[in-house]
Phi, psi and omega in degrees: 000136179286141175275169175300322179299319178298314180298318180300314181299318179295320178296316180301316179294315181294325182299327181295333179292338177263006180083011179263161175231134178229134177243147177290132179245091179285125178240146178174199178207156177227152179244127180283171177302330181274002178089006177283137177265127178245117178266145178225156183104149179293128174067030182281130003272156171106348183297155182289155179295322182238130178228152180173221182214155178276175179296339178265003176091005178283145175299139184231130179225125179233122174269123183260130179228148171289154177307136180091350180260151183237153177289156177284169176301317180297320179294319177298318179299319179297314180297320176299317181296320178299313181296316180297333179273002177099006179271184179243130184211156177181174177254128181237134175249003180200168175299320180299318176302315182296320180296324176295317180298312183297327182286344180269159179233355191233357184199169173239156182218160177241111180290000000 
């Protein structure tokens, strides 16, 4: 079974064929010895796994999930915000899902 990381790498490669660019957006947090929480990643919490731009220059955000898994409320909120700002966003469980998302310009969807 493919991991989310495997799916992400395949999506990144396939996206270049459509003229898009996607970068891995690692999000998380670390706690220092003094107990300070340091969050990292764009738009943490909730940001998409892959961020970049379409061939037309629109901001692009793709949340990658294994089949049967769903995005969190925070992830859905991030995807909604991208779309409302004029970007392209969606949830992909396969390369085909991602190619469909990249090909759209007006909405995001969860397969």
